[in-house]
Amino acid sequence: MSRLSVELPGLTLKNPIMPASGCFGFGKEYSRFYDLSELGAIMIKATTKEPRFGNATPRVAETASGMLNAIGLQNPGLAHVMENELKWLEQFDVPLIANVAGSTVEDYIEVSEVISTAPNVKALELNISCPNVKHGGIAFGTDPAVARELTKRVKQVSSVPVYVKLSPNVSSIVEMAKACEEGGADGLTMINTLVGMRLDHKTGKPVIANRTGGLSGPAIKPVALRMVYEVSQVTSLPIIAMGGIQDEYDVIDFISAGASAAAVGTANFVDPLVCPSIIEKLDQLLQSWGIDHIHDLKGRSWNNAGEAAYHRA
Amino acid sequence: MIQQENMTIISHRSIAKDIYELILQGSLTKQMTSPGQFVHIRVTSGSDPLLRRPISICSIDQENGQFTMLYRVSGSGTRVLSEQAAGATVNVLGPLGNGFPVEYLTSGQKALLIGGGIGVPPLYELSKRLTERGIEVTHVLGFQQKDAVFYQDRFEELGKTHIATADGSHGTKGFVTDVIEKLSIEADAYFTCGPSPMLKAVEQSMPEVDGFISMEQRMGCGVGACLACVCQVQGDETGLAYKKVCTDGPVFQSGEVVV
C-alpha cells in the first residue's frame, strides 16, 4: 500500500491531496497543465439548482500573504453541471466531491439528491459557509441547530456520504462540528474563508464590489490549523483540511493537527502545478523521514497523545 | 499546453514616470504568437505579494527568443518586480488569452490604434504586425501628463502618432476621443486598450466602425478557473451570460461585452 493512499467515507484516495472548491472550476482549465487523474480527488465548484451569475466586479483583492474573493457562487446550474461538467470529468480516474450550495433547505436537498447520483461523485460537500451570497450559504453555517437539521435532511436524500464545509466565522467551530456530527455528517471539510475587507486608500471605499470578501491564502493557515486541531479532538469525523496550504510541509502540519486529507485552494492561482508538485514532494518527504504511512503522523499535536489511537480507527 | 518558465531578465529600465520596460528571454517566447496576449508574472517565490500580475506583451522578438513587457509600478507587487536586475529570473506563466485579430484587415486598409496609459504597450506589437501586412496605421495615445509618455518615437516609426495628455503638458490637451473627433480620423477598424472609461468612450464615439477592445480586470488565476475577471455580455436579457476576460478575452469585438 502506498504511504499516501487514504480511505475516507465514500472516498478511496490515491493520495490525500485535492484542489479545494471554487479554486479549480470543474477542472477543465487545469487539465491543460497536468493529468487530473494524478489528484487524490477534486472538490468541484459550488453547484446551485439554477445558474448564477455571481457578484459584480471587482471580485478579488490581494492582501498580505492572502487574497479576498467575493465571486458569489457563479455556476452554470445543476442541469448543466450534470450534463456537461461531470460527464467531461468521467475521462479521469479521480473521485469527485460535489460542493452543494443553495438559498433554501429545499435547494440543498434537490441539488444533493440529483448530483449524488452522478457516477463519479463519491461524496458531497455541503457549502454552508460561503460568506459572499445574500441568502443561504453562511446563514446555514452559523447556527448549530440549522446546520444539524440541514445535514440530517440532506443525508436522507444523498446516495453518497455527506461532508459539511465549516465556516470559521463563528464563535465556536467546535459547536458547529458537533451539530453536524449529530445531524449524521460523514465528515467535515474546513475551513472556508474568513470574512474580511480591503479599502482603497484614496477613496476610502471597499475595493471589492461586494464590499466584503472571503480571506484565503497563507495568511489564514494558523487559524485553520488551530480549528482543525480543536475540532479533530472532539469529533470522530474525518476532516479534509484547507486554509493556506502551499506545500508538503503545510499538509504535514494539518495531518499533525488531526486532519485526514488536505485541500489546496488559492495556491492553484499562484502555481497551476502546485497539487501534483505537493503530491510528489510529500511522498519524498515521508520516505526521507522513514514514515510508512501519512496517517502515522495524524494527530501528533494533540494534548493527549493516547487519544490518537482511538481517533485513527 | 500552457507553460510556465523562469525567464531571464535581459534588460530592465525605467522609461517614464513609474513605467518600466522589462525584456525577458526564454523558450516560452516561441508560444507568443498573437499581439494582445498577456503573461501572468510571479514577482516573488515567497507568499507576499501572493498573486501573479497579469501584464500585456508589448513586443516579441522571435529571433532572439525575447519579449518585452512594459508595466506601471502601482503597488507592492510591481514595486518588487521593479527591483529585479538583469540576470535574475522571473517566473512567467503564459502566453494567456486571445489577442487582436491582425488578419481582420488587408493591405491598403486603415487601422486606428487607440491606447491609454498602461494600455498602450500591447498596441506596439499589434502595430508592427499590421504595418508588416501593408495596413496604414494611425496611433492615438493618451497619457496623464508629459513625464508619463513612452514609446512615442517607436510608434512614430510605424505610422502617424497623436498624443493626448489630460493636463495638456504634451500633445493635445484632453482625451483620445477628443483627438479622434478633432482630426476626424477615418479607419476601417479600430483596436483599443486602456482604462474602462476610455474604452467605453471609444466604443460610443465610433458605433459605425468595427472595433476590437482589450479589457482590463483584476484577475485571480488568469487561466479561466476562478471567475474573478468576468464581464457581462451586451444585450443579454437573462443576466446570466458572461465572458472571462482572461480566457475569452482580453480582446473582444466591439458590442460583444459590456465595457
Coordinates of C-alpha atoms in Angstrom, one line a residue:
Chain A
M1 CA 0.0 0.0 0.0
S2 CA 1.2 3.5 -0.9
R3 CA 2.2 5.7 2.0
L4 CA -0.1 8.3 0.6
S5 CA -3.3 6.3 0.0
V6 CA -6.2 7.2 2.2
E7 CA -9.6 5.7 2.8
L8 CA -12.4 8.1 3.8
P9 CA -16.2 7.6 3.8
G10 CA -17.1 7.2 0.1
L11 CA -13.6 8.1 -1.0
T12 CA -10.7 5.9 -2.0
L13 CA -7.9 8.4 -2.4
K14 CA -4.6 7.6 -4.2
N15 CA -3.2 10.5 -2.1
P16 CA -4.7 12.9 0.4
I17 CA -4.3 16.0 -1.9
M18 CA -7.2 17.7 -3.8
P19 CA -8.0 21.1 -5.1
A20 CA -10.4 23.0 -2.9
S21 CA -13.8 24.0 -4.2
G22 CA -14.0 27.3 -6.0
C23 CA -10.3 27.4 -6.9
F24 CA -10.4 24.9 -9.6
G25 CA -13.6 25.3 -11.5
F26 CA -14.7 21.9 -12.8
G27 CA -11.1 21.0 -13.7
K28 CA -11.1 21.8 -17.4
E29 CA -8.7 24.8 -17.1
Y30 CA -6.1 22.8 -15.0
S31 CA -6.3 19.8 -17.3
R32 CA -4.3 21.9 -19.7
F33 CA -1.4 21.7 -17.2
Y34 CA -1.5 18.1 -16.0
D35 CA -3.4 14.8 -15.9
L36 CA -6.2 15.3 -13.4
S37 CA -6.0 11.6 -12.6
E38 CA -2.9 12.4 -10.5
L39 CA -5.1 14.1 -7.9
G40 CA -6.5 12.4 -4.8
A41 CA -9.9 13.9 -5.5
I42 CA -11.4 17.1 -6.9
M43 CA -13.7 19.3 -5.0
I44 CA -15.7 20.9 -7.8
K45 CA -17.1 24.4 -7.9
A46 CA -20.2 25.0 -5.8
T47 CA -23.3 24.0 -7.7
T48 CA -26.7 25.5 -7.2
K49 CA -30.1 24.5 -8.5
E50 CA -30.3 27.4 -11.0
P51 CA -27.5 29.0 -12.9
R52 CA -26.0 32.0 -11.0
F53 CA -24.1 35.0 -12.4
G54 CA -22.5 35.9 -9.1
N55 CA -21.4 39.3 -7.8
A56 CA -20.3 42.4 -9.6
T57 CA -16.6 43.0 -10.2
P58 CA -14.0 43.7 -8.8
R59 CA -14.4 40.3 -7.2
V60 CA -10.9 39.8 -5.9
A61 CA -8.3 41.9 -4.0
E62 CA -4.9 40.9 -2.7
T63 CA -4.0 41.2 0.9
A64 CA -0.8 40.5 2.9
S65 CA 0.0 36.8 2.1
G66 CA -3.6 36.3 1.0
M67 CA -6.5 37.4 -1.1
L68 CA -10.1 38.3 -0.7
N69 CA -12.7 37.0 -3.0
A70 CA -16.4 37.5 -3.5
I71 CA -17.3 35.6 -6.6
G72 CA -20.8 34.9 -5.4
L73 CA -21.2 31.2 -6.3
Q74 CA -21.2 31.8 -10.0
N75 CA -22.0 28.5 -11.7
P76 CA -24.0 27.1 -14.6
G77 CA -26.6 25.4 -12.5
L78 CA -27.3 21.8 -11.6
A79 CA -28.6 20.5 -15.0
H80 CA -25.7 21.9 -16.9
V81 CA -23.2 20.6 -14.4
M82 CA -24.7 17.1 -14.6
E83 CA -24.9 17.0 -18.4
N84 CA -21.6 18.7 -19.2
E85 CA -19.0 19.2 -16.4
L86 CA -19.4 15.9 -14.6
K87 CA -19.7 13.9 -17.8
W88 CA -16.5 15.6 -19.1
L89 CA -14.7 14.6 -15.8
E90 CA -15.5 11.0 -16.3
Q91 CA -12.5 10.6 -18.5
F92 CA -10.3 10.9 -15.4
D93 CA -9.7 8.3 -12.8
V94 CA -10.4 10.6 -9.9
P95 CA -13.3 10.8 -7.4
L96 CA -15.3 14.0 -7.2
I97 CA -16.6 15.7 -4.1
A98 CA -19.5 17.8 -5.2
N99 CA -19.9 21.2 -3.4
V100 CA -23.6 21.9 -3.0
A101 CA -25.0 25.3 -2.3
G102 CA -28.4 26.9 -2.1
S103 CA -30.6 29.7 -0.8
T104 CA -33.2 27.4 0.9
V105 CA -33.2 23.9 2.6
E106 CA -35.1 22.7 -0.4
D107 CA -32.4 23.9 -2.8
Y108 CA -29.8 21.9 -0.9
I109 CA -32.0 18.8 -0.9
E110 CA -32.8 19.0 -4.5
V111 CA -29.2 19.5 -5.7
S112 CA -27.9 16.9 -3.3
E113 CA -30.4 14.2 -4.4
V114 CA -29.6 14.7 -8.1
I115 CA -25.9 15.3 -8.0
S116 CA -25.1 12.4 -5.7
T117 CA -26.4 10.1 -8.4
A118 CA -23.6 11.0 -10.8
P119 CA -21.3 8.0 -11.2
N120 CA -18.1 10.0 -10.4
V121 CA -19.5 12.0 -7.5
K122 CA -18.3 9.9 -4.5
A123 CA -19.2 12.4 -1.7
L124 CA -21.0 15.7 -1.2
E125 CA -19.6 18.8 0.5
L126 CA -22.4 20.9 1.9
N127 CA -21.4 24.5 1.5
I128 CA -23.0 26.2 4.5
S129 CA -20.1 28.6 4.8
C130 CA -20.0 30.8 1.7
P131 CA -19.6 34.4 3.1
N132 CA -20.4 36.1 -0.2
V133 CA -24.1 35.5 -1.0
K134 CA -27.1 37.3 0.5
H135 CA -29.2 34.3 1.1
G136 CA -28.2 30.9 2.2
G137 CA -24.6 29.9 2.4
I138 CA -23.2 31.1 5.7
A139 CA -26.6 31.6 7.2
F140 CA -26.8 27.8 7.4
G141 CA -23.4 27.6 8.9
T142 CA -23.5 29.9 11.9
D143 CA -26.4 28.3 13.8
P144 CA -25.8 24.8 15.1
A145 CA -29.4 23.8 15.1
V146 CA -29.9 24.9 11.5
A147 CA -26.7 23.1 10.4
R148 CA -27.8 19.9 12.2
E149 CA -31.2 20.0 10.6
L150 CA -29.9 20.6 7.1
T151 CA -27.3 17.9 7.4
K152 CA -30.0 15.5 8.5
R153 CA -32.3 16.4 5.6
V154 CA -29.5 16.1 3.0
K155 CA -28.4 12.7 4.5
Q156 CA -31.9 11.4 3.9
V157 CA -31.7 12.0 0.1
S158 CA -28.0 11.7 -0.7
S159 CA -26.7 8.5 -2.4
V160 CA -23.2 9.2 -1.2
P161 CA -21.5 10.2 2.1
V162 CA -22.0 13.9 3.2
Y163 CA -19.2 16.1 4.3
V164 CA -20.1 19.5 5.7
K165 CA -17.8 22.5 5.0
L166 CA -17.5 24.6 8.1
S167 CA -17.2 28.4 8.4
P168 CA -14.5 29.9 10.6
N169 CA -16.8 32.9 11.1
V170 CA -18.5 31.6 14.2
S171 CA -17.8 31.9 17.9
S172 CA -17.4 28.2 18.4
I173 CA -16.5 26.0 15.4
V174 CA -16.5 23.0 17.8
E175 CA -20.2 23.5 18.5
M176 CA -20.8 23.6 14.7
A177 CA -18.8 20.5 14.1
K178 CA -20.7 18.6 16.9
A179 CA -24.0 19.7 15.5
C180 CA -23.1 18.4 12.0
E181 CA -22.0 15.1 13.6
E182 CA -25.3 14.9 15.4
G183 CA -27.1 15.6 12.1
G184 CA -25.4 12.5 10.6
A185 CA -22.5 14.0 8.7
D186 CA -19.9 11.5 7.4
G187 CA -17.1 14.0 7.5
L188 CA -16.1 17.6 7.8
T189 CA -14.2 20.0 5.5
M190 CA -12.6 23.1 7.0
I191 CA -12.2 25.9 6.8
N192 CA -14.0 28.1 4.4
T193 CA -12.7 31.7 4.1
L194 CA -12.7 34.4 6.8
V195 CA -14.8 37.4 6.1
G196 CA -12.6 40.4 5.5
M197 CA -12.3 43.6 3.6
R198 CA -9.8 46.0 2.0
L199 CA -10.3 49.7 1.4
D200 CA -8.9 51.9 -1.4
H201 CA -6.5 54.2 0.4
K202 CA -7.5 57.2 -1.7
T203 CA -11.3 56.9 -1.8
G204 CA -11.8 55.0 1.5
K205 CA -14.2 52.7 -0.3
P206 CA -14.1 48.9 -0.3
V207 CA -12.0 47.5 -3.2
I208 CA -14.4 44.6 -3.7
A209 CA -17.8 45.4 -5.2
N210 CA -19.5 43.1 -2.7
R211 CA -17.7 45.3 0.0
T212 CA -16.6 42.3 2.0
G213 CA -15.0 39.1 0.7
G214 CA -13.6 35.8 2.0
L215 CA -9.9 35.8 3.0
S216 CA -7.8 32.9 1.9
G217 CA -4.2 32.0 1.3
P218 CA -1.2 31.5 3.7
A219 CA -2.5 34.4 5.9
I220 CA -5.3 32.1 7.3
K221 CA -3.3 29.0 7.8
P222 CA -2.7 29.5 11.6
V223 CA -6.4 30.0 12.1
A224 CA -7.3 26.9 10.1
L225 CA -4.7 24.8 11.8
R226 CA -6.0 25.8 15.3
M227 CA -9.5 25.0 14.2
V228 CA -8.7 21.5 12.8
Y229 CA -6.7 20.9 16.0
E230 CA -9.7 21.7 18.2
V231 CA -12.4 20.0 16.1
S232 CA -10.5 16.8 15.4
Q233 CA -10.2 16.1 19.2
V234 CA -13.9 16.4 19.9
T235 CA -15.5 14.5 17.0
S236 CA -14.8 11.2 15.4
L237 CA -15.5 12.5 11.9
P238 CA -12.6 12.6 9.4
I239 CA -11.5 16.1 8.4
I240 CA -10.4 17.3 5.0
A241 CA -8.5 20.4 5.9
M242 CA -7.9 23.6 3.8
G243 CA -6.6 27.1 4.6
G244 CA -3.4 28.4 3.1
I245 CA -1.9 25.1 2.1
Q246 CA 1.0 25.8 -0.3
D247 CA 3.5 23.0 0.1
E248 CA 4.1 19.5 1.6
Y249 CA 5.0 20.9 5.0
D250 CA 1.7 22.6 5.2
V251 CA 0.0 19.3 4.5
I252 CA 2.1 17.6 7.2
D253 CA 1.0 20.3 9.7
F254 CA -2.7 19.8 9.0
I255 CA -2.3 16.0 9.3
S256 CA -0.4 16.5 12.6
A257 CA -3.3 18.8 13.7
G258 CA -5.7 15.9 13.2
A259 CA -6.9 16.1 9.5
S260 CA -7.1 13.0 7.3
A261 CA -6.6 14.8 4.0
A262 CA -5.8 18.2 2.7
A263 CA -7.2 20.6 0.0
V264 CA -5.3 23.2 -1.9
G265 CA -7.1 26.4 -2.8
T266 CA -5.6 29.8 -3.5
A267 CA -2.1 28.3 -4.2
N268 CA -3.5 26.9 -7.5
F269 CA -3.7 30.5 -8.7
V270 CA 0.0 31.1 -7.9
D271 CA 1.3 27.8 -9.3
P272 CA -1.1 25.9 -11.5
L273 CA 1.1 22.8 -10.9
V274 CA 1.0 23.1 -7.1
C275 CA -1.1 20.0 -6.5
P276 CA 0.9 17.4 -8.4
S277 CA 4.0 19.1 -7.0
I278 CA 2.8 18.7 -3.4
I279 CA 1.9 15.0 -4.1
E280 CA 5.4 14.2 -5.3
K281 CA 7.2 16.1 -2.6
L282 CA 5.0 14.8 0.2
D283 CA 5.8 11.2 -0.8
Q284 CA 9.6 12.0 -0.9
L285 CA 9.4 13.8 2.4
L286 CA 7.7 10.9 4.1
Q287 CA 10.2 8.5 2.6
S288 CA 13.1 10.5 3.8
W289 CA 11.6 10.7 7.3
G290 CA 11.1 6.9 7.3
I291 CA 7.3 7.2 7.7
D292 CA 5.4 4.2 6.4
H293 CA 2.0 6.0 6.1
I294 CA 1.0 9.6 6.2
H295 CA -1.6 8.8 8.9
D296 CA 1.1 7.7 11.2
L297 CA 1.5 11.5 11.7
K298 CA -2.1 12.1 12.3
G299 CA -3.0 14.0 15.5
R300 CA 0.6 14.2 16.7
S301 CA -0.1 17.7 18.0
W302 CA -2.9 16.7 20.3
N303 CA -2.8 17.3 24.1
N304 CA -3.4 13.7 24.9
A305 CA -1.4 11.6 22.6
G306 CA -3.2 8.5 23.9
E307 CA -6.4 9.6 22.2
A308 CA -4.8 9.5 18.8
A309 CA -5.2 5.7 18.6
Y310 CA -8.9 6.0 19.2
H311 CA -9.4 8.6 16.6
R312 CA -7.3 6.9 14.0
A313 CA -9.6 3.9 14.0
Chain B
M1 CA -0.3 23.1 -23.1
I2 CA 0.1 26.3 -21.2
Q3 CA 3.6 26.6 -19.7
Q4 CA 5.5 28.4 -17.1
E5 CA 9.1 29.2 -17.2
N6 CA 11.7 31.1 -15.2
M7 CA 12.8 33.6 -17.8
T8 CA 16.0 35.5 -17.7
I9 CA 16.0 39.3 -17.4
I10 CA 18.0 40.7 -20.4
S11 CA 17.3 44.4 -19.7
H12 CA 15.2 46.3 -17.2
R13 CA 14.9 50.0 -17.1
S14 CA 12.6 52.9 -16.2
I15 CA 11.3 54.6 -19.4
A16 CA 8.8 57.1 -18.0
K17 CA 7.3 58.1 -14.7
D18 CA 6.6 54.8 -12.9
I19 CA 6.8 52.9 -16.2
Y20 CA 9.4 50.1 -16.6
E21 CA 10.5 48.2 -19.6
L22 CA 11.4 44.6 -19.0
I23 CA 13.0 42.3 -21.6
L24 CA 12.9 38.6 -20.8
Q25 CA 14.5 35.7 -22.6
G26 CA 13.4 32.1 -22.7
S27 CA 11.8 29.3 -24.7
L28 CA 8.3 30.5 -23.7
T29 CA 8.7 33.3 -26.3
K30 CA 8.1 30.7 -29.1
Q31 CA 4.5 30.3 -27.9
M32 CA 3.8 34.1 -28.2
T33 CA 2.1 34.4 -31.5
S34 CA -0.7 36.9 -31.1
P35 CA -0.4 40.6 -30.2
G36 CA -2.6 41.5 -27.3
Q37 CA -2.0 38.3 -25.3
F38 CA -0.7 38.6 -21.7
V39 CA 1.6 36.9 -19.3
H40 CA 1.0 36.2 -15.7
I41 CA 4.0 37.1 -13.6
R42 CA 5.0 35.8 -10.2
V43 CA 7.1 38.6 -8.7
T44 CA 8.5 36.6 -5.7
S45 CA 8.8 32.9 -4.8
G46 CA 7.6 33.8 -1.3
S47 CA 3.9 34.4 -0.3
D48 CA 3.8 38.2 -0.1
P49 CA 2.8 39.5 -2.5
L50 CA 0.9 36.3 -3.2
L51 CA -0.9 36.6 -6.5
R52 CA 0.5 36.8 -10.0
R53 CA 0.3 40.0 -12.0
P54 CA -1.2 40.0 -15.5
I55 CA 0.9 42.1 -17.8
S56 CA 0.4 42.5 -21.5
I57 CA 3.1 41.6 -24.1
C58 CA 4.5 44.7 -25.7
S59 CA 6.9 43.3 -28.3
I60 CA 8.0 39.9 -29.4
D61 CA 11.5 39.1 -30.8
Q62 CA 11.4 35.5 -32.1
E63 CA 14.9 35.7 -33.5
N64 CA 16.5 36.2 -30.1
G65 CA 13.8 34.3 -28.1
Q66 CA 12.9 37.5 -26.2
F67 CA 9.8 39.5 -25.4
T68 CA 9.3 42.9 -23.9
M69 CA 6.7 43.9 -21.4
L70 CA 6.0 47.4 -20.0
Y71 CA 4.4 47.8 -16.7
R72 CA 3.5 50.6 -14.3
V73 CA 4.6 50.4 -10.7
S74 CA 1.3 50.9 -8.8
G75 CA 1.5 48.6 -5.8
S76 CA 3.7 46.2 -3.8
G77 CA 3.9 43.6 -6.5
T78 CA 5.1 45.7 -9.3
R79 CA 7.4 47.5 -6.8
V80 CA 9.1 44.2 -6.0
L81 CA 9.3 43.4 -9.7
S82 CA 10.9 46.8 -10.5
E83 CA 13.8 45.9 -8.2
Q84 CA 14.8 42.9 -10.2
A85 CA 18.0 43.3 -12.1
A86 CA 19.4 41.9 -15.4
G87 CA 20.5 38.3 -15.0
A88 CA 17.8 37.4 -12.4
T89 CA 14.9 35.3 -13.4
V90 CA 11.1 36.0 -13.4
N91 CA 8.5 33.2 -13.3
V92 CA 6.3 33.7 -16.3
L93 CA 3.0 31.8 -17.0
G94 CA 1.6 32.2 -20.5
P95 CA 1.1 33.4 -23.0
L96 CA -2.6 33.7 -22.0
G97 CA -5.8 34.9 -23.6
N98 CA -6.8 35.8 -27.1
G99 CA -5.1 38.8 -28.8
F100 CA -6.0 41.2 -31.6
P101 CA -7.0 39.7 -35.0
V102 CA -4.2 41.0 -37.2
E103 CA -5.8 39.3 -40.2
Y104 CA -9.0 41.3 -39.9
L105 CA -7.7 43.9 -42.2
T106 CA -5.9 43.5 -45.5
S107 CA -3.2 45.5 -47.3
G108 CA -4.2 49.1 -48.1
Q109 CA -6.8 49.3 -45.4
K110 CA -6.6 51.7 -42.5
A111 CA -6.3 50.9 -38.8
L112 CA -6.7 53.2 -35.9
L113 CA -4.9 52.2 -32.7
I114 CA -6.1 53.9 -29.5
G115 CA -4.3 53.4 -26.3
G116 CA -4.5 54.9 -22.8
G117 CA -1.7 54.8 -20.2
I118 CA -0.5 51.3 -19.4
G119 CA -3.0 50.1 -22.1
V120 CA -0.6 51.4 -24.8
P121 CA 2.0 48.6 -24.7
P122 CA 0.2 45.8 -26.5
L123 CA -0.6 48.2 -29.4
Y124 CA 3.1 48.3 -30.2
E125 CA 3.4 44.6 -31.3
L126 CA 0.0 45.0 -33.0
S127 CA 1.2 48.0 -34.9
K128 CA 4.3 46.2 -36.1
R129 CA 2.2 43.2 -37.4
L130 CA -0.4 45.5 -39.1
T131 CA 2.3 47.6 -40.9
E132 CA 4.1 44.4 -42.0
R133 CA 0.8 43.4 -43.7
G134 CA 0.7 46.7 -45.5
I135 CA -2.0 48.3 -43.4
E136 CA -1.9 52.0 -42.8
V137 CA -1.8 52.6 -39.1
T138 CA -2.6 55.7 -37.1
H139 CA -2.0 55.8 -33.4
V140 CA -3.8 58.0 -30.8
L141 CA -2.2 57.6 -27.4
G142 CA -3.4 59.2 -24.2
F143 CA -1.4 59.8 -21.0
Q144 CA -1.9 61.7 -17.8
Q145 CA 1.0 64.1 -18.3
K146 CA 4.2 64.6 -20.2
D147 CA 6.5 62.6 -18.0
A148 CA 4.2 59.6 -18.3
V149 CA 4.6 59.4 -22.1
F150 CA 6.6 56.5 -23.5
Y151 CA 7.4 54.8 -26.8
Q152 CA 6.3 57.9 -28.8
D153 CA 9.3 57.6 -31.2
R154 CA 8.8 53.9 -31.7
F155 CA 5.1 54.4 -32.7
E156 CA 6.1 57.3 -35.0
E157 CA 8.4 54.9 -36.9
L158 CA 5.3 52.8 -37.7
G159 CA 2.7 55.4 -38.5
K160 CA 1.1 58.7 -37.7
T161 CA 1.1 59.2 -34.0
H162 CA -1.0 61.7 -32.0
I163 CA -0.5 62.2 -28.3
A164 CA -3.1 63.5 -25.8
T165 CA -2.4 64.3 -22.2
A166 CA -5.0 65.0 -19.6
D167 CA -3.3 68.2 -18.4
G168 CA -2.1 69.4 -21.9
S169 CA 1.6 69.2 -20.9
H170 CA 2.3 67.2 -24.1
G171 CA 0.4 66.9 -27.4
T172 CA -3.3 67.7 -27.4
K173 CA -4.9 68.6 -24.1
G174 CA -7.8 66.2 -23.4
F175 CA -8.8 62.6 -24.1
V176 CA -8.0 60.4 -27.0
T177 CA -11.6 60.7 -28.2
D178 CA -11.1 64.5 -28.4
V179 CA -8.2 63.9 -30.8
I180 CA -10.1 61.4 -32.9
E181 CA -13.0 63.8 -33.2
K182 CA -10.9 66.9 -33.9
L183 CA -8.9 65.3 -36.6
S184 CA -11.8 63.3 -38.0
I185 CA -9.6 60.3 -38.3
E186 CA -11.2 57.6 -40.5
A187 CA -10.5 53.9 -40.2
D188 CA -11.7 50.5 -41.5
A189 CA -11.3 49.2 -37.9
Y190 CA -10.0 50.3 -34.6
F191 CA -8.1 48.5 -31.9
T192 CA -8.0 49.8 -28.4
C193 CA -6.6 49.1 -24.9
G194 CA -6.8 51.3 -21.8
P195 CA -8.9 52.1 -18.8
S196 CA -12.6 51.2 -18.9
P197 CA -13.9 54.8 -19.2
M198 CA -11.7 55.4 -22.2
L199 CA -12.8 52.1 -23.8
K200 CA -16.4 53.0 -23.3
A201 CA -15.9 56.5 -24.8
V202 CA -14.1 55.0 -27.8
E203 CA -16.8 52.4 -28.4
Q204 CA -19.6 55.0 -28.2
S205 CA -17.8 57.5 -30.4
M206 CA -17.4 55.1 -33.3
P207 CA -20.5 53.0 -33.4
E208 CA -20.2 52.5 -37.2
V209 CA -16.6 51.3 -37.2
D210 CA -15.6 47.7 -36.4
G211 CA -13.5 47.6 -33.3
F212 CA -11.5 45.3 -31.1
I213 CA -11.4 46.2 -27.4
S214 CA -8.9 44.8 -24.9
M215 CA -10.4 44.7 -21.5
E216 CA -8.7 45.1 -18.1
Q217 CA -9.9 43.5 -15.0
R218 CA -8.5 42.3 -11.7
M219 CA -7.6 38.6 -12.1
G220 CA -7.0 35.6 -9.8
C221 CA -5.9 32.6 -11.7
G222 CA -5.5 34.0 -15.2
V223 CA -6.5 30.7 -16.7
G224 CA -10.3 30.7 -16.5
A225 CA -10.9 28.8 -13.3
C226 CA -11.6 31.3 -10.6
L227 CA -14.2 33.6 -12.3
A228 CA -12.8 36.7 -10.8
C229 CA -12.5 38.6 -14.1
V230 CA -15.9 38.1 -15.7
C231 CA -17.7 40.7 -17.7
Q232 CA -21.3 40.8 -18.9
V233 CA -22.4 40.2 -22.5
Q234 CA -24.1 43.1 -24.3
G235 CA -27.8 42.6 -25.0
D236 CA -28.1 39.6 -22.7
E237 CA -31.5 39.7 -21.0
T238 CA -31.1 36.7 -18.7
G239 CA -28.3 38.4 -16.8
L240 CA -26.5 35.1 -16.7
A241 CA -24.3 35.3 -19.8
Y242 CA -20.7 36.2 -19.2
K243 CA -17.3 36.2 -20.7
K244 CA -14.0 35.7 -18.9
V245 CA -11.5 38.5 -19.6
C246 CA -8.6 36.1 -19.1
T247 CA -9.5 33.3 -21.5
D248 CA -12.4 34.6 -23.7
G249 CA -10.6 37.9 -24.0
P250 CA -8.8 40.1 -23.1
V251 CA -9.7 41.2 -26.7
F252 CA -13.4 41.4 -27.6
Q253 CA -15.1 42.7 -30.6
S254 CA -16.9 46.0 -30.0
G255 CA -20.5 45.3 -29.0
E256 CA -19.7 41.9 -27.6
V257 CA -19.3 42.6 -23.9
V258 CA -20.3 45.4 -21.5
V259 CA -17.3 47.6 -21.3

